[in-house]
Amino acid sequence: MKTLYPLSLIIAASFFLSSFNRAEKDINSSKNTTNIAAVYNSDTDNLEKLSKEFFKRYSDLKKYKSDIMSLYKKRALGTIWFDEDQINEFGSVLYEKAKKTNDLNIPYQKEIDELFSSSETKLSKIDADMLLSSLYVIYTQKNNSDSKKKISYNDTLKDFLNYSTIEQATASTTENVKVEYDQYYKLQDVLKKYKKLDRSNKWKPIVPEEVPYKDLRPDAVSSTIVQVRTRLYLLGDLKNDSKSNIYDRELMDAVMKYKVRNGFKPNYILAEEHIKEMNVPLSDKMETLKLNMERCRAISAQIASSDEYVLVNIPSYELVYVKNGKIQLTSNVFVGAPLTKTTIFNGEIDRIVFSPYWTIPQSIVNNELKSKMAEDKNYLAEKNMEIVNGQVRQKPGPDNSLGLVKFMFPNPDDIYMHDTPSKTLFDFEKRTFSHGCINVQKAKELAVAMLADYPEWTPAKIDKAMDGQKENSFKLSKKVPIYISYFTSLVNENGEVGFYQDVYERDNELDKILHTEEAVGIK
């Protein structure tokens, strides 16, 4: 799914989007990445200093000191519960498991809760990781309290991080793996089908007839068409396999179905990238399904308890608005670039702002606007901008970088959702343009759907509020949960599975932890 972006669009997108403080925050956070393992293995004095300072701050954990510090011995990676600067899936699962364990006395519960809430935490990555390690030790002790054997925390941790229970979860008996979020079981069903398909030995690599490869279009005749037809039949996109080598109407419909569910641009062209995607081994697909089943377990309780919510899935660049158990609206979105990733977290939408102002980050003012303002005294007026209290802001209007409506949900990274005048960016397959905020293609439609239970907000009033003349902020009487998630595979309401690009390489990082003993660091 590689896409080349016109430079002008990239420059425009960077100018249009907010949350520029995320980049600066990422830089600051990267300064606090001391490798615990390196300290442990290279310098006993430094290790002692590190642990002494930690257990001085968290004195109630001193009795667990030996067990906690032993977890980091000979580790190839410095932290256990972090991928880069974010808590990994294992940390989230540990937290959820601990919350569901009765009579579990957890020191510094408030500090640990803050790590998984939308409120800002002042903890360093090392303190956060060691607090989660203490949670792990306490949780393990509780679950092994009936055993007379001495607990080997390293061996238990290895099992925990390897998730051998994933295979058990896909078996026919699931009494002990109750998951509220039904997406888990949809993925499980697909996994069973893929295992059966793998055992059938019908999955053969597609070998293109043309070298170098040439795009195939409707009415083309090629042996490649025969192979593509068989592949789409096995995947369920095609009801019958006629073995025809002609790119006919029947195959066109199947190709479109395949592309839509996998996040490709909806057209009938069969490019080389589509053949490569079809040739991804079933074993890889099954691993992806397992990873995403675990993600379902981590967030299931929150989504299951919400009768209304917004779900944004980063890899599929899609937003879904659900109310009373039914999908009310879906919309394309574009999200943060790899260097300014959209944060994965849960929050609550509490305000909708129509015809918003955009306060321009000082970095853009210094790097771009000052020189233009010096060259042209009318520059700000021409761009519908003004200076208020020493800050440059763009006034409401159709060309405002935030569009005509934004959706606010308090969070430490100042991320929010908003409309955009850059509609052409939604035409790209890979939509990572922003500095962290979520740009919504159907922003107006989302506002209308969310305000359906507010009689005063008629369509006419919404249109007037979005006329770009004056900012109008409305506080919701009932906050709407929002879940910014990262699923590289999902099953839609029709039972069709989609596999999406691992745009932030979170699957790769998780896979290293799952399958590489060196990455786990326990020998």
Short mmCIF file of N, CA and C in Angstrom, two decimals, residues 357-485:
data_model
loop_
_atom_site.label_atom_id
_atom_site.label_comp_id
_atom_site.label_asym_id
_atom_site.label_seq_id
_atom_site.Cartn_x
_atom_site.Cartn_y
_atom_site.Cartn_z
N TYR A 357 -12.04 28.81 16.16
CA TYR A 357 -10.78 29.50 15.91
C TYR A 357 -9.68 28.45 15.90
N TRP A 358 -8.56 28.78 15.25
CA TRP A 358 -7.37 27.94 15.34
C TRP A 358 -6.21 28.79 15.82
N THR A 359 -5.77 28.56 17.05
CA THR A 359 -4.60 29.26 17.58
C THR A 359 -3.37 28.58 17.03
N ILE A 360 -2.60 29.33 16.25
CA ILE A 360 -1.47 28.74 15.52
C ILE A 360 -0.29 28.53 16.46
N PRO A 361 0.26 27.33 16.48
CA PRO A 361 1.42 27.06 17.35
C PRO A 361 2.56 28.04 17.07
N GLN A 362 3.25 28.40 18.13
CA GLN A 362 4.32 29.39 18.01
C GLN A 362 5.43 28.91 17.08
N SER A 363 5.61 27.61 16.99
CA SER A 363 6.66 27.09 16.12
C SER A 363 6.38 27.45 14.67
N ILE A 364 5.11 27.39 14.25
CA ILE A 364 4.75 27.75 12.89
C ILE A 364 4.88 29.25 12.69
N VAL A 365 4.50 30.00 13.71
CA VAL A 365 4.64 31.46 13.63
C VAL A 365 6.09 31.84 13.41
N ASN A 366 6.98 31.22 14.21
CA ASN A 366 8.41 31.57 14.12
C ASN A 366 9.03 31.08 12.82
N ASN A 367 8.70 29.88 12.41
CA ASN A 367 9.38 29.27 11.26
C ASN A 367 8.80 29.65 9.91
N GLU A 368 7.52 30.04 9.88
CA GLU A 368 6.88 30.28 8.59
C GLU A 368 6.24 31.65 8.45
N LEU A 369 5.48 32.05 9.47
CA LEU A 369 4.66 33.25 9.30
C LEU A 369 5.42 34.55 9.43
N LYS A 370 6.40 34.60 10.33
CA LYS A 370 7.09 35.88 10.58
C LYS A 370 7.73 36.45 9.32
N SER A 371 8.36 35.59 8.55
CA SER A 371 9.00 36.08 7.33
C SER A 371 7.97 36.56 6.32
N LYS A 372 6.84 35.86 6.23
CA LYS A 372 5.79 36.26 5.29
C LYS A 372 5.11 37.55 5.75
N MET A 373 4.96 37.69 7.05
CA MET A 373 4.37 38.92 7.58
C MET A 373 5.28 40.12 7.34
N ALA A 374 6.60 39.86 7.41
CA ALA A 374 7.55 40.94 7.16
C ALA A 374 7.53 41.37 5.70
N GLU A 375 7.32 40.41 4.79
CA GLU A 375 7.30 40.71 3.36
C GLU A 375 5.99 41.36 2.93
N ASP A 376 4.89 41.01 3.60
CA ASP A 376 3.58 41.51 3.19
C ASP A 376 2.79 41.93 4.43
N LYS A 377 2.57 43.23 4.57
CA LYS A 377 1.86 43.75 5.75
C LYS A 377 0.40 43.29 5.80
N ASN A 378 -0.14 42.90 4.66
CA ASN A 378 -1.53 42.46 4.62
C ASN A 378 -1.67 40.94 4.69
N TYR A 379 -0.57 40.26 4.97
CA TYR A 379 -0.57 38.80 4.91
C TYR A 379 -1.62 38.20 5.85
N LEU A 380 -1.66 38.64 7.12
CA LEU A 380 -2.59 38.07 8.08
C LEU A 380 -4.03 38.28 7.66
N ALA A 381 -4.34 39.49 7.21
CA ALA A 381 -5.71 39.79 6.78
C ALA A 381 -6.11 38.93 5.58
N GLU A 382 -5.18 38.74 4.67
CA GLU A 382 -5.47 37.94 3.48
C GLU A 382 -5.71 36.48 3.82
N LYS A 383 -5.09 36.01 4.90
CA LYS A 383 -5.23 34.61 5.32
C LYS A 383 -6.28 34.44 6.43
N ASN A 384 -7.07 35.51 6.66
CA ASN A 384 -8.14 35.46 7.67
C ASN A 384 -7.58 35.19 9.07
N MET A 385 -6.42 35.83 9.34
CA MET A 385 -5.78 35.66 10.65
C MET A 385 -5.74 36.97 11.40
N GLU A 386 -5.52 36.87 12.71
CA GLU A 386 -5.42 38.06 13.55
C GLU A 386 -4.50 37.76 14.73
N ILE A 387 -4.05 38.82 15.40
CA ILE A 387 -3.22 38.66 16.59
C ILE A 387 -4.06 39.05 17.81
N VAL A 388 -4.19 38.12 18.76
CA VAL A 388 -4.95 38.35 19.98
C VAL A 388 -4.09 37.94 21.17
N ASN A 389 -3.86 38.89 22.08
CA ASN A 389 -3.04 38.62 23.27
C ASN A 389 -1.68 38.04 22.90
N GLY A 390 -1.10 38.56 21.82
CA GLY A 390 0.23 38.15 21.41
C GLY A 390 0.29 36.85 20.64
N GLN A 391 -0.86 36.22 20.43
CA GLN A 391 -0.90 34.95 19.69
C GLN A 391 -1.60 35.14 18.35
N VAL A 392 -1.09 34.44 17.34
CA VAL A 392 -1.72 34.49 16.03
C VAL A 392 -2.78 33.39 15.97
N ARG A 393 -3.97 33.78 15.53
CA ARG A 393 -5.02 32.78 15.38
C ARG A 393 -5.77 32.99 14.07
N GLN A 394 -6.27 31.89 13.55
CA GLN A 394 -7.04 31.93 12.31
C GLN A 394 -8.52 32.01 12.66
N LYS A 395 -9.20 32.96 12.08
CA LYS A 395 -10.60 33.18 12.38
C LYS A 395 -11.47 32.09 11.74
N PRO A 396 -12.69 31.91 12.27
CA PRO A 396 -13.58 30.90 11.69
C PRO A 396 -13.85 31.16 10.21
N GLY A 397 -14.10 30.09 9.50
CA GLY A 397 -14.39 30.21 8.08
C GLY A 397 -14.14 28.91 7.36
N PRO A 398 -14.56 28.80 6.11
CA PRO A 398 -14.40 27.55 5.36
C PRO A 398 -12.96 27.15 5.11
N ASP A 399 -12.04 28.11 5.16
CA ASP A 399 -10.63 27.79 4.94
C ASP A 399 -9.86 27.58 6.24
N ASN A 400 -10.56 27.67 7.38
CA ASN A 400 -9.91 27.43 8.66
C ASN A 400 -9.33 26.03 8.69
N SER A 401 -8.13 25.91 9.23
CA SER A 401 -7.42 24.63 9.22
C SER A 401 -8.13 23.54 10.00
N LEU A 402 -9.01 23.93 10.93
CA LEU A 402 -9.78 22.94 11.69
C LEU A 402 -11.14 22.68 11.05
N GLY A 403 -11.38 23.30 9.90
CA GLY A 403 -12.66 23.12 9.24
C GLY A 403 -13.75 23.88 9.96
N LEU A 404 -14.95 23.32 9.96
CA LEU A 404 -16.11 24.03 10.50
C LEU A 404 -16.64 23.42 11.81
N VAL A 405 -15.99 22.36 12.32
CA VAL A 405 -16.42 21.79 13.59
C VAL A 405 -15.28 20.96 14.18
N LYS A 406 -15.19 20.98 15.50
CA LYS A 406 -14.21 20.13 16.18
C LYS A 406 -14.87 19.49 17.40
N PHE A 407 -14.33 18.34 17.80
CA PHE A 407 -14.86 17.55 18.90
C PHE A 407 -13.79 17.45 19.97
N MET A 408 -14.12 17.90 21.17
CA MET A 408 -13.11 18.01 22.22
C MET A 408 -13.29 16.92 23.27
N PHE A 409 -12.15 16.33 23.67
CA PHE A 409 -12.13 15.35 24.76
C PHE A 409 -10.83 15.57 25.53
N PRO A 410 -10.90 16.01 26.79
CA PRO A 410 -9.70 16.34 27.56
C PRO A 410 -8.70 15.19 27.58
N ASN A 411 -7.43 15.53 27.29
CA ASN A 411 -6.36 14.53 27.34
C ASN A 411 -5.03 15.27 27.41
N PRO A 412 -4.00 14.65 27.97
CA PRO A 412 -2.73 15.34 28.18
C PRO A 412 -1.99 15.68 26.91
N ASP A 413 -2.34 15.08 25.77
CA ASP A 413 -1.62 15.33 24.54
C ASP A 413 -2.30 16.36 23.64
N ASP A 414 -3.40 16.96 24.14
CA ASP A 414 -4.13 17.97 23.38
C ASP A 414 -4.57 17.46 22.01
N ILE A 415 -4.97 16.21 21.95
CA ILE A 415 -5.49 15.63 20.72
C ILE A 415 -7.00 15.82 20.68
N TYR A 416 -7.52 16.12 19.51
CA TYR A 416 -8.96 16.19 19.34
C TYR A 416 -9.30 15.83 17.90
N MET A 417 -10.58 15.73 17.61
CA MET A 417 -11.04 15.44 16.26
C MET A 417 -11.57 16.71 15.64
N HIS A 418 -11.38 16.85 14.33
CA HIS A 418 -11.92 18.04 13.68
C HIS A 418 -12.12 17.83 12.19
N ASP A 419 -12.89 18.71 11.64
CA ASP A 419 -13.12 18.80 10.21
C ASP A 419 -11.82 19.30 9.56
N THR A 420 -11.77 19.33 8.25
CA THR A 420 -10.60 19.87 7.55
C THR A 420 -11.00 20.37 6.18
N PRO A 421 -10.39 21.45 5.70
CA PRO A 421 -10.64 21.89 4.32
C PRO A 421 -9.87 21.06 3.30
N SER A 422 -8.96 20.23 3.77
CA SER A 422 -8.10 19.44 2.87
C SER A 422 -8.75 18.11 2.53
N LYS A 423 -9.87 18.17 1.86
CA LYS A 423 -10.66 16.97 1.57
C LYS A 423 -9.91 15.99 0.66
N THR A 424 -9.03 16.49 -0.18
CA THR A 424 -8.34 15.60 -1.12
C THR A 424 -7.41 14.61 -0.41
N LEU A 425 -7.03 14.90 0.83
CA LEU A 425 -6.15 13.99 1.56
C LEU A 425 -6.83 12.66 1.87
N PHE A 426 -8.15 12.65 1.87
CA PHE A 426 -8.87 11.41 2.15
C PHE A 426 -8.83 10.45 0.97
N ASP A 427 -8.33 10.90 -0.17
CA ASP A 427 -8.24 10.04 -1.34
C ASP A 427 -7.05 9.09 -1.28
N PHE A 428 -6.12 9.34 -0.36
CA PHE A 428 -4.94 8.50 -0.25
C PHE A 428 -5.24 7.23 0.55
N GLU A 429 -4.53 6.16 0.24
CA GLU A 429 -4.69 4.92 1.00
C GLU A 429 -4.02 5.04 2.37
N LYS A 430 -2.80 5.49 2.39
CA LYS A 430 -2.08 5.68 3.65
C LYS A 430 -2.27 7.12 4.09
N ARG A 431 -3.06 7.31 5.15
CA ARG A 431 -3.44 8.67 5.55
C ARG A 431 -2.83 9.03 6.90
N THR A 432 -1.51 9.24 6.88
CA THR A 432 -0.79 9.67 8.08
C THR A 432 -0.20 11.05 7.80
N PHE A 433 -0.97 12.09 8.01
CA PHE A 433 -0.55 13.44 7.66
C PHE A 433 -0.44 14.37 8.86
N SER A 434 -1.16 14.09 9.93
CA SER A 434 -1.33 15.08 10.99
C SER A 434 -0.20 15.04 12.01
N HIS A 435 -0.28 15.98 12.94
CA HIS A 435 0.65 16.02 14.07
C HIS A 435 0.02 15.40 15.31
N GLY A 436 -0.95 14.51 15.10
CA GLY A 436 -1.55 13.78 16.22
C GLY A 436 -3.05 13.85 16.25
N CYS A 437 -3.63 14.96 15.77
CA CYS A 437 -5.08 15.08 15.78
C CYS A 437 -5.73 14.19 14.72
N ILE A 438 -7.02 13.94 14.90
CA ILE A 438 -7.78 13.07 14.00
C ILE A 438 -8.66 13.94 13.12
N ASN A 439 -8.43 13.90 11.82
CA ASN A 439 -9.19 14.68 10.86
C ASN A 439 -10.29 13.82 10.28
N VAL A 440 -11.53 14.26 10.37
CA VAL A 440 -12.71 13.45 10.05
C VAL A 440 -13.34 13.93 8.74
N GLN A 441 -13.52 13.01 7.81
CA GLN A 441 -14.12 13.38 6.52
C GLN A 441 -15.59 13.76 6.68
N LYS A 442 -16.35 13.00 7.48
CA LYS A 442 -17.77 13.29 7.69
C LYS A 442 -17.99 13.98 9.03
N ALA A 443 -17.28 15.07 9.24
CA ALA A 443 -17.35 15.76 10.52
C ALA A 443 -18.74 16.33 10.79
N LYS A 444 -19.33 16.94 9.78
CA LYS A 444 -20.67 17.50 9.97
C LYS A 444 -21.68 16.40 10.27
N GLU A 445 -21.63 15.31 9.50
CA GLU A 445 -22.56 14.20 9.72
C GLU A 445 -22.42 13.61 11.12
N LEU A 446 -21.18 13.57 11.62
CA LEU A 446 -20.95 13.08 12.98
C LEU A 446 -21.59 14.00 14.00
N ALA A 447 -21.45 15.30 13.81
CA ALA A 447 -22.07 16.27 14.73
C ALA A 447 -23.59 16.12 14.73
N VAL A 448 -24.17 15.96 13.56
CA VAL A 448 -25.63 15.79 13.45
C VAL A 448 -26.07 14.53 14.18
N ALA A 449 -25.34 13.43 13.98
CA ALA A 449 -25.70 12.16 14.62
C ALA A 449 -25.58 12.25 16.14
N MET A 450 -24.53 12.89 16.64
CA MET A 450 -24.31 12.98 18.08
C MET A 450 -25.31 13.91 18.76
N LEU A 451 -25.86 14.85 18.01
CA LEU A 451 -26.81 15.82 18.58
C LEU A 451 -28.26 15.44 18.30
N ALA A 452 -28.49 14.23 17.83
CA ALA A 452 -29.85 13.80 17.49
C ALA A 452 -30.78 13.82 18.70
N ASP A 453 -30.24 13.63 19.90
CA ASP A 453 -31.07 13.62 21.12
C ASP A 453 -31.18 15.00 21.75
N TYR A 454 -30.69 16.01 21.10
CA TYR A 454 -30.80 17.39 21.59
C TYR A 454 -31.77 18.14 20.66
N PRO A 455 -33.05 18.24 21.03
CA PRO A 455 -34.07 18.82 20.13
C PRO A 455 -33.74 20.22 19.65
N GLU A 456 -33.03 20.99 20.48
CA GLU A 456 -32.72 22.37 20.09
C GLU A 456 -31.73 22.44 18.94
N TRP A 457 -30.99 21.36 18.74
CA TRP A 457 -29.99 21.35 17.67
C TRP A 457 -30.59 20.74 16.40
N THR A 458 -31.43 21.52 15.78
CA THR A 458 -32.03 21.10 14.51
C THR A 458 -30.98 21.19 13.40
N PRO A 459 -31.20 20.51 12.28
CA PRO A 459 -30.27 20.63 11.15
C PRO A 459 -30.03 22.07 10.73
N ALA A 460 -31.09 22.89 10.79
CA ALA A 460 -30.95 24.30 10.41
C ALA A 460 -30.02 25.03 11.37
N LYS A 461 -30.15 24.73 12.66
CA LYS A 461 -29.29 25.39 13.65
C LYS A 461 -27.83 24.95 13.48
N ILE A 462 -27.64 23.68 13.18
CA ILE A 462 -26.28 23.19 12.96
C ILE A 462 -25.66 23.86 11.74
N ASP A 463 -26.43 23.98 10.67
CA ASP A 463 -25.94 24.66 9.47
C ASP A 463 -25.53 26.10 9.79
N LYS A 464 -26.35 26.78 10.57
CA LYS A 464 -26.05 28.17 10.93
C LYS A 464 -24.79 28.25 11.79
N ALA A 465 -24.67 27.29 12.73
CA ALA A 465 -23.48 27.28 13.61
C ALA A 465 -22.21 27.01 12.82
N MET A 466 -22.35 26.34 11.67
CA MET A 466 -21.20 26.01 10.85
C MET A 466 -21.02 26.97 9.67
N ASP A 467 -21.61 28.17 9.80
CA ASP A 467 -21.48 29.12 8.69
C ASP A 467 -20.15 29.85 8.69
N GLY A 468 -19.33 29.59 9.74
CA GLY A 468 -17.98 30.16 9.77
C GLY A 468 -17.90 31.61 10.20
N GLN A 469 -18.97 32.15 10.76
CA GLN A 469 -18.96 33.55 11.16
C GLN A 469 -18.51 33.75 12.60
N LYS A 470 -18.97 32.86 13.49
CA LYS A 470 -18.69 33.05 14.91
C LYS A 470 -18.54 31.70 15.59
N GLU A 471 -17.52 31.57 16.45
CA GLU A 471 -17.32 30.32 17.18
C GLU A 471 -18.48 30.07 18.12
N ASN A 472 -18.96 28.82 18.15
CA ASN A 472 -20.10 28.43 18.96
C ASN A 472 -19.79 27.09 19.61
N SER A 473 -19.63 27.10 20.93
CA SER A 473 -19.26 25.89 21.66
C SER A 473 -20.46 25.36 22.43
N PHE A 474 -20.71 24.06 22.28
CA PHE A 474 -21.83 23.42 22.98
C PHE A 474 -21.31 22.29 23.86
N LYS A 475 -21.66 22.34 25.15
CA LYS A 475 -21.24 21.32 26.11
C LYS A 475 -22.29 20.23 26.16
N LEU A 476 -21.88 18.99 25.92
CA LEU A 476 -22.79 17.86 25.94
C LEU A 476 -23.23 17.53 27.36
N SER A 477 -24.52 17.31 27.56
CA SER A 477 -25.00 16.94 28.90
C SER A 477 -24.60 15.51 29.24
N LYS A 478 -24.44 14.69 28.19
CA LYS A 478 -23.97 13.32 28.38
C LYS A 478 -22.70 13.13 27.56
N LYS A 479 -21.60 12.92 28.25
CA LYS A 479 -20.32 12.75 27.57
C LYS A 479 -20.33 11.45 26.75
N VAL A 480 -19.67 11.49 25.61
CA VAL A 480 -19.63 10.33 24.72
C VAL A 480 -18.23 9.71 24.77
N PRO A 481 -18.12 8.46 25.19
CA PRO A 481 -16.79 7.82 25.23
C PRO A 481 -16.17 7.75 23.83
N ILE A 482 -14.87 7.92 23.78
CA ILE A 482 -14.15 7.76 22.52
C ILE A 482 -12.98 6.83 22.77
N TYR A 483 -12.79 5.89 21.87
CA TYR A 483 -11.72 4.90 21.97
C TYR A 483 -10.84 5.02 20.74
N ILE A 484 -9.63 5.48 20.94
CA ILE A 484 -8.66 5.56 19.85
C ILE A 484 -7.85 4.28 19.92
N SER A 485 -8.04 3.42 18.95
CA SER A 485 -7.53 2.05 19.04
C SER A 485 -6.54 1.76 17.92
#
